[in-house]
Short mmCIF file of C-alpha atoms in Angstrom, two decimals:
data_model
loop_
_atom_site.label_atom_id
_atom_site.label_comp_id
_atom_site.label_asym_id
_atom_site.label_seq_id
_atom_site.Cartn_x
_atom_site.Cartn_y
_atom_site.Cartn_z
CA UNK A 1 18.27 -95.89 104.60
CA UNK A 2 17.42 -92.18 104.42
CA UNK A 3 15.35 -90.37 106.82
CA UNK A 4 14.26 -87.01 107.76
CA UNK A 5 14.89 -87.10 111.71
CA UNK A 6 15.13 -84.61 114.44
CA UNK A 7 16.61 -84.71 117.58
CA UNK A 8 14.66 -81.36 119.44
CA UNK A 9 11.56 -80.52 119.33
CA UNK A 10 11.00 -77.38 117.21
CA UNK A 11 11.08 -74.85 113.96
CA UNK A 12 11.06 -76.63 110.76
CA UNK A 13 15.31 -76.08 111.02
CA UNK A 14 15.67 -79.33 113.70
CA UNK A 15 14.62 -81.66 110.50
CA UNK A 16 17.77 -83.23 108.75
CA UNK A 17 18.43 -86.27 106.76
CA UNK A 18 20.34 -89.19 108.16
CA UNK A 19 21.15 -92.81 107.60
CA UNK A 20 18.96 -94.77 109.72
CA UNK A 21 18.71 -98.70 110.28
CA UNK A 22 16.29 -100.35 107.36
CA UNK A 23 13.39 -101.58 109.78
CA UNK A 24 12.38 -105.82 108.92
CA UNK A 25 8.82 -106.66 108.74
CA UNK A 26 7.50 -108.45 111.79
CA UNK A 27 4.87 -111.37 111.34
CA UNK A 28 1.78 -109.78 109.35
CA UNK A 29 3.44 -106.74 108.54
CA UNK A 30 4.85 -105.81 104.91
CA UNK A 31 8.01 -103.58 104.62
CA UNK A 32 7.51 -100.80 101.78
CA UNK A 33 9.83 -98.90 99.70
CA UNK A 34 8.38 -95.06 100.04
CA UNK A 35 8.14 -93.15 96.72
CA UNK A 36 6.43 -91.00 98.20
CA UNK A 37 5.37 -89.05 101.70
CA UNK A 38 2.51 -87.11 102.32
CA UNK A 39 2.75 -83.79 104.59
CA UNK A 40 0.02 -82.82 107.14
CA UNK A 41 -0.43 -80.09 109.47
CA UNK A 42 -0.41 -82.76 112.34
CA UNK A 43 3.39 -83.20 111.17
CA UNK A 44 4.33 -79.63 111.73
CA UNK A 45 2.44 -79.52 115.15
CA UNK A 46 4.10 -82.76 116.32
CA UNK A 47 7.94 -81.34 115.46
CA UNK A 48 7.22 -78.21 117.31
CA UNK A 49 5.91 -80.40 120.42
CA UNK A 50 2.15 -80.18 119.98
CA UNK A 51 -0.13 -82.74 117.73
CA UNK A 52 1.20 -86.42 118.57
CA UNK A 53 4.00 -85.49 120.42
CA UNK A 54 2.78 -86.52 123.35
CA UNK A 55 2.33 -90.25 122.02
CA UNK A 56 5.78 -90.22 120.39
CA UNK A 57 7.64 -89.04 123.35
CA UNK A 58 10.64 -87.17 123.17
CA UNK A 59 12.73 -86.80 120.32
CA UNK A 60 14.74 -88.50 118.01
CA UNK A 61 11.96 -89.56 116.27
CA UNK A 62 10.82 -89.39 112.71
CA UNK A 63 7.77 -87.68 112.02
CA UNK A 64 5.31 -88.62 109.09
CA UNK A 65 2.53 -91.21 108.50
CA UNK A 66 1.32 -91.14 104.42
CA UNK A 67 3.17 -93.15 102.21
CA UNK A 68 3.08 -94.36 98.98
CA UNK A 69 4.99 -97.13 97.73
CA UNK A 70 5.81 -100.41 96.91
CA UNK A 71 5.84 -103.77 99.20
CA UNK A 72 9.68 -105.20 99.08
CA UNK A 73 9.26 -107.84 101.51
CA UNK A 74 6.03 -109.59 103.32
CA UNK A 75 6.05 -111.11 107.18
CA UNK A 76 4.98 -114.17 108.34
CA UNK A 77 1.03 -114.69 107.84
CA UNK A 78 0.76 -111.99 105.24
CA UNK A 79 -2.08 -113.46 102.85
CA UNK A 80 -3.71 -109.33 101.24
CA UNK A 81 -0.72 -108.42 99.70
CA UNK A 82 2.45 -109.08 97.70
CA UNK A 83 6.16 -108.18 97.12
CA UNK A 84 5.42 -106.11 94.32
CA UNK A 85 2.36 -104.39 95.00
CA UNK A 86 2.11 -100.50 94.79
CA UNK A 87 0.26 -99.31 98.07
CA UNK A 88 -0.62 -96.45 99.98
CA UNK A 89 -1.74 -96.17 103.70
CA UNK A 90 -1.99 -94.33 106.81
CA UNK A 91 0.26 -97.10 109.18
CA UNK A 92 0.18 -97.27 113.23
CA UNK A 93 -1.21 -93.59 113.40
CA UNK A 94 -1.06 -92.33 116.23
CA UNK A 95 2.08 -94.12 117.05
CA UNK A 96 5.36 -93.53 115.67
CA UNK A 97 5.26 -94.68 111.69
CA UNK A 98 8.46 -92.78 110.34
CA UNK A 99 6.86 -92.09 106.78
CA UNK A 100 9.26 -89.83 105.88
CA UNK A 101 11.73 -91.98 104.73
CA UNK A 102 12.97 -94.59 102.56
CA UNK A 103 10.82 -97.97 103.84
CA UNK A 104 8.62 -98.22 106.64
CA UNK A 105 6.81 -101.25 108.02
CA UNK A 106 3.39 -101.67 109.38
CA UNK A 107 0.36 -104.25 109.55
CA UNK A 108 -0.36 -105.10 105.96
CA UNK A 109 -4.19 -104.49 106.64
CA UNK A 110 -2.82 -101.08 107.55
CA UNK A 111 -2.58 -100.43 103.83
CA UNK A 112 -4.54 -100.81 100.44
CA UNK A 113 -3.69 -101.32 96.95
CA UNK A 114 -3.34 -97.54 95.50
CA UNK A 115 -5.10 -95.90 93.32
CA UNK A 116 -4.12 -97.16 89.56
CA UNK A 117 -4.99 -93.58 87.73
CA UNK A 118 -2.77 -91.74 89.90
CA UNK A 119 0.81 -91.62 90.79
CA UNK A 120 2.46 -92.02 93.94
CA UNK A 121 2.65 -88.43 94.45
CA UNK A 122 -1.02 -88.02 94.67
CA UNK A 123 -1.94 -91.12 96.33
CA UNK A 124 0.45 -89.91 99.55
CA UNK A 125 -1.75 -87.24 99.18
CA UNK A 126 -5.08 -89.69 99.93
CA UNK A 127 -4.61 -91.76 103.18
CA UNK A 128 -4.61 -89.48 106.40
CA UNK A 129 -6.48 -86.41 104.87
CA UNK A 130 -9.44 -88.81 102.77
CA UNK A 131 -9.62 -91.31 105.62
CA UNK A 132 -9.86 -87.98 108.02
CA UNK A 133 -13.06 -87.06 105.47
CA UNK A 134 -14.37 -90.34 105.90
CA UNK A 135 -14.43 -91.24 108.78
CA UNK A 136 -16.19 -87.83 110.11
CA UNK A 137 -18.29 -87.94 107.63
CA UNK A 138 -19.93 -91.82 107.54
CA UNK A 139 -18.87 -93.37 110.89
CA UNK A 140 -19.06 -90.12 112.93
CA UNK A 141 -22.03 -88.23 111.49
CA UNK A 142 -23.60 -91.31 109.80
CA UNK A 143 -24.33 -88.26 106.52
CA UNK A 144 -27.42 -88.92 104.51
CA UNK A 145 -28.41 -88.03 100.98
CA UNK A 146 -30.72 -84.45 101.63
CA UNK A 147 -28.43 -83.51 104.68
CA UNK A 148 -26.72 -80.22 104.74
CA UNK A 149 -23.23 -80.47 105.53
CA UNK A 150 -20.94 -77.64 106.51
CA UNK A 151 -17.04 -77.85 105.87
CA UNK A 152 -14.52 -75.30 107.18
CA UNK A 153 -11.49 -74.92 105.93
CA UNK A 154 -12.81 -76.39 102.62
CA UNK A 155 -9.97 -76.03 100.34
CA UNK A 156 -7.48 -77.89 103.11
CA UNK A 157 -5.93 -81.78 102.29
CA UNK A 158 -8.82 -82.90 104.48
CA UNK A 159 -11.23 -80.69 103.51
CA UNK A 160 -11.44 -80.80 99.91
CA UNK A 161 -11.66 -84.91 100.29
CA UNK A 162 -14.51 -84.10 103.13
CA UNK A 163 -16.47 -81.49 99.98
CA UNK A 164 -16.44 -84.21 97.09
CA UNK A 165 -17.42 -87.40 100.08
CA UNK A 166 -20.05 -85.54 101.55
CA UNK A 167 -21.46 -84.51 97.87
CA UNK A 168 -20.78 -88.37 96.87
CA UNK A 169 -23.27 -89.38 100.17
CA UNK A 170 -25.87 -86.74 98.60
CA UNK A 171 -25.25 -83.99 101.28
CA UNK A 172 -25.94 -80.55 100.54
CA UNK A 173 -22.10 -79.04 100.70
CA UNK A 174 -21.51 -76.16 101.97
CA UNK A 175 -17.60 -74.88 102.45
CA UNK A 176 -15.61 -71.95 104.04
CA UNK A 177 -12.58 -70.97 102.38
CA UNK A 178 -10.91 -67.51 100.94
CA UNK A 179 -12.56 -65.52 97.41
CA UNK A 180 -9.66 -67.24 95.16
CA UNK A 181 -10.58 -71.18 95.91
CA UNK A 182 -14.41 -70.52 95.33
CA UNK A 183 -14.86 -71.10 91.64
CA UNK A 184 -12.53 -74.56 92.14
CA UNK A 185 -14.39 -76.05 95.16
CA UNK A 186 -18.14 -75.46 93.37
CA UNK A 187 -16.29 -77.49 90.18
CA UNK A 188 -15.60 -80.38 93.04
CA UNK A 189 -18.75 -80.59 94.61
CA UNK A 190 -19.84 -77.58 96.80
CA UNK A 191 -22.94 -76.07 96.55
CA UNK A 192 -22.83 -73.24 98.40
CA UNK A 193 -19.10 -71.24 99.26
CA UNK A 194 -18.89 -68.75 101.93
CA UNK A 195 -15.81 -66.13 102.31
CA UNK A 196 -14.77 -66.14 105.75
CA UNK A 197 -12.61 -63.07 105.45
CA UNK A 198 -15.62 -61.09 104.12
CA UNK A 199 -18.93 -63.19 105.72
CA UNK A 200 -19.07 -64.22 108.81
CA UNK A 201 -20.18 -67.92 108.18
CA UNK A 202 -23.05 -67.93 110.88
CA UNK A 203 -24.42 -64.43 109.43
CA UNK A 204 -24.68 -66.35 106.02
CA UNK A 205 -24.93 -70.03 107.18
CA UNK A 206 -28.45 -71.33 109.29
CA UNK A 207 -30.16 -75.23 109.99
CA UNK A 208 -26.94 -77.53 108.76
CA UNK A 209 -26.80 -81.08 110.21
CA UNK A 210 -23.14 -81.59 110.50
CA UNK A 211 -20.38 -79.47 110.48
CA UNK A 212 -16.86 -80.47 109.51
CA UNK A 213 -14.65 -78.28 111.53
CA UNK A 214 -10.85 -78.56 110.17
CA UNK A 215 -10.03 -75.41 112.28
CA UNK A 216 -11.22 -75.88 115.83
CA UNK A 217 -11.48 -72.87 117.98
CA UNK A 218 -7.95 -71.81 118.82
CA UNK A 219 -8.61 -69.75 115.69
CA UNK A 220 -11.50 -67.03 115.93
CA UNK A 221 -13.75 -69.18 118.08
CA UNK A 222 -14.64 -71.51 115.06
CA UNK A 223 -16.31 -74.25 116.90
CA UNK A 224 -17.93 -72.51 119.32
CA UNK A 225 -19.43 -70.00 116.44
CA UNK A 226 -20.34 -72.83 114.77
CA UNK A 227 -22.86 -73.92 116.74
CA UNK A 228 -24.99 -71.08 115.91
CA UNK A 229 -25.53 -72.50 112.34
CA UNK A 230 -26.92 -75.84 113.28
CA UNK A 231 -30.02 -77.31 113.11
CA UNK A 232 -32.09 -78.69 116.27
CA UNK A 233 -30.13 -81.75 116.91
CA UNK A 234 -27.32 -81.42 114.81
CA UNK A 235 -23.60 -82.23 114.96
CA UNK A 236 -20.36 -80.53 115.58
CA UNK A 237 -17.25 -82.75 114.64
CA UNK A 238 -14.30 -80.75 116.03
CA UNK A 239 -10.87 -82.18 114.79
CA UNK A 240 -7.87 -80.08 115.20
CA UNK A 241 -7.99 -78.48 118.44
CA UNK A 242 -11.00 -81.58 119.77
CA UNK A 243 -13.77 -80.11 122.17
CA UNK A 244 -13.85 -78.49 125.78
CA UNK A 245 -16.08 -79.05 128.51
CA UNK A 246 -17.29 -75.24 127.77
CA UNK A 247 -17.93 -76.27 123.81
CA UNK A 248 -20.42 -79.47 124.83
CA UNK A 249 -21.92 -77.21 127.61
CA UNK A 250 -22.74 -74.57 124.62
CA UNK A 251 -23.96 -77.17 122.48
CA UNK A 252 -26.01 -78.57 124.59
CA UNK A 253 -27.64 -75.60 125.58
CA UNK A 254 -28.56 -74.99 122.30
CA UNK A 255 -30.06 -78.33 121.59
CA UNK A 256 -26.96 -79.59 119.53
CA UNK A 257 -23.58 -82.32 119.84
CA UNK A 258 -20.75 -81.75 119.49
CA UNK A 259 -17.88 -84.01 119.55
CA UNK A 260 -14.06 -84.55 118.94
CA UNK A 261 -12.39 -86.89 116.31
CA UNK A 262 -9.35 -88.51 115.73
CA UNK A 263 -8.53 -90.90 112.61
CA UNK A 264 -7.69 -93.87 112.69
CA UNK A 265 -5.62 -96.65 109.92
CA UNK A 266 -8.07 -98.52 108.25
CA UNK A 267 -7.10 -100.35 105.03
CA UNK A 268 -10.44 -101.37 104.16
CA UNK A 269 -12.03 -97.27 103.59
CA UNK A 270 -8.75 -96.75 101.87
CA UNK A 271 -9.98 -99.38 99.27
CA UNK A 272 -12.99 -97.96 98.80
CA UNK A 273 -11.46 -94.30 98.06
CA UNK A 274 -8.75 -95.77 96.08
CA UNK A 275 -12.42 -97.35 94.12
CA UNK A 276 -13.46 -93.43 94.15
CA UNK A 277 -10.66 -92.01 93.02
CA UNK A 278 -10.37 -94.56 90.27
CA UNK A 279 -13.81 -93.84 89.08
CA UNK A 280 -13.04 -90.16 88.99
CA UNK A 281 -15.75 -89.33 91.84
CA UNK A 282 -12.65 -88.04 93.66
CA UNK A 283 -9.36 -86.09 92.74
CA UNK A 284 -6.53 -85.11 94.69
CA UNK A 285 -5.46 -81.98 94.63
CA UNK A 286 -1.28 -82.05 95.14
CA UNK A 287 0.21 -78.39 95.50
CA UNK A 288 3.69 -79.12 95.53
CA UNK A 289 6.16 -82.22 95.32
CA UNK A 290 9.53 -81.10 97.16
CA UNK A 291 12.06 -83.87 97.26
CA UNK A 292 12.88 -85.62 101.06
CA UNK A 293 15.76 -83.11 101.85
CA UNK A 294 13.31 -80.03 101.73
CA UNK A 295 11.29 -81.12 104.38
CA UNK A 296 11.54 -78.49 106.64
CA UNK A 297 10.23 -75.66 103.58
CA UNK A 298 7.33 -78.74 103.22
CA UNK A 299 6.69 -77.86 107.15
CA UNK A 300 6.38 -73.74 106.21
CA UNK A 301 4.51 -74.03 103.69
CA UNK A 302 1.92 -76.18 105.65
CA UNK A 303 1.90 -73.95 108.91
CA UNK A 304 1.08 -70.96 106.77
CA UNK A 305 -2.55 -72.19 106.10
CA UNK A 306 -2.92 -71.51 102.73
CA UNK A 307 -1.97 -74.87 100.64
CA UNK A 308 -4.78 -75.49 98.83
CA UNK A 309 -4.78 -79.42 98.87
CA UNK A 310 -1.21 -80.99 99.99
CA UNK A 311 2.27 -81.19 99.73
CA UNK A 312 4.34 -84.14 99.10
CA UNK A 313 7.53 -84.84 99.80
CA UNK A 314 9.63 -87.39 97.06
CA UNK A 315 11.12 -89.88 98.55
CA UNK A 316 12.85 -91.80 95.65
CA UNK A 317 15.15 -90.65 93.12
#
């Protein structure tokens, strides 16, 4: 089969496309023909030897863990799903998934039936970046109907899911992103839309519960500024960059959490968004669809921070 490998870590030049061995599903797992791969910043940090890199160990390796596609053969013990079945999932994150290519196996609880009023484009678009959302926002934060919820980087893959979740659990949404993504993220749920280039958020921003921070403090002290606009006991969810010793300490002094995040598969919240999505409380929002072989120009376009949603990469023909 076809894969985009690399053998180095680093620039979006090491990825190339090979002819790998087709992997066989294992008892419970499915194998799935990929239509379609879903690109996230993760990806791009992992090539260059940051994100998961440290869990995948040295190249060769294949990077990528969205897919969308359809089951071509079930493992022993598989009873959820069929050959046939159009899925999408997240599989063995962090481990080593190899989404970007042609099949990929994985637990078949790892994955849900996709959403039926999209196509496989979007729904690669869905599974890290929505389950991301999730997951911060219900089992992490435990969001409320009357809560106000803060989300940086609001017009990102995860944050755009994170705007319309967090409006769907009644929250109060406030989100950071540039002038030009304003009018689009009030039309998907936010309430409130602050321009970090102009504002500084926690001049304009006071007594939130959570906040949804997609860019961590590597980049202008974005956590640790964030504090500032929380309310007496509220909560910090760091998930790029996760959260120092010196972060908690601030918090704390301040009478607020803060804690770090990292996703996990779960097949059962991907139902329930596929339900969502379905039901048109949430869209995807795909930027570009670039076929396998431009992976590495999928990779710049991601590291340059302004994609508003996510790219995709084609898998089939």
């Amino acid at each position: 089969m076809r894969a985009v490998v690399q053998d180095v870590f680093g620039g979006p030049d090491v990825l190339r496309v090979a002819d790998v061995p087709r992997p066989a599903p294992l008892p419970t797992e499915v194998l799935v023909r990929v239509v379609s791969a879903g690109v996230n910043p993760v990806d791009h940090k992992t090539r260059g030897g940051g994100g998961m890199a440290g869990v995948l160990g040295e190249p060769p390796f294949t990077v990528g863990w969205d897919v969308s596609g359809v089951v071509e053969e079930v493992g022993f013990g598989v009873h959820t799903l069929e050959v046939g079945d159009e899925v999408y999932g997240m599989p063995w994150f962090p481990r080593a998934a190899g989404g970007y290519a042609e099949y990929v196996t994985a637990p078949s609880r790892q994955f849900a039936r996709k959403p039926g009023t999209v196509d496989h484009d979007a729904a690669a678009a869905v599974p890290l970046a929505a389950l991301t959302a999730w997951q911060v926002l219900v089992d992490a934060a435990g969001v409320r109907a009357g809560q106000r919820v803060l989300v940086h980087a609001a017009a990102g893959g995860v944050g755009h899911f994170a705007v319309q979740l967090a409006k769907h659990l009644g929250a109060h949404v406030i989100g950071t992103a540039r002038a030009d993504k304003h009018d689009w993220l009030r039309r998907i749920g936010a309430d409130e839309v602050v321009d970090y280039t102009a504002t500084r958020f926690e001049d304009a921003v006071r007594d939130v519960d959570v906040v949804v921070d997609l860019v961590g403090d590597e980049v202008d002290g974005t956590s640790t500024r964030s504090l500032a606009a929380l309310a007496p006991g509220g909560l910090l969810v760091a998930v790029p960059s996760g959260v120092s010793p010196e972060l908690v300490a601030a918090a704390r002094e301040r009478g607020v959490r803060a804690r770090p995040f990292l996703v996990e598969p779960d097949g059962a919240a991907l139902a329930r968004l596929a339900r969502l999505i379905d039901e048109g409380v949430v869209e995807v929002e795909v930027a570009e669809v670039l076929p396998l072989e431009q992976a590495a120009r999928a990779h710049e376009l991601m590291a340059g921070g302004r994609v508003r949603g996510k790219v995709v990469l084609r898998v089939a023909p």
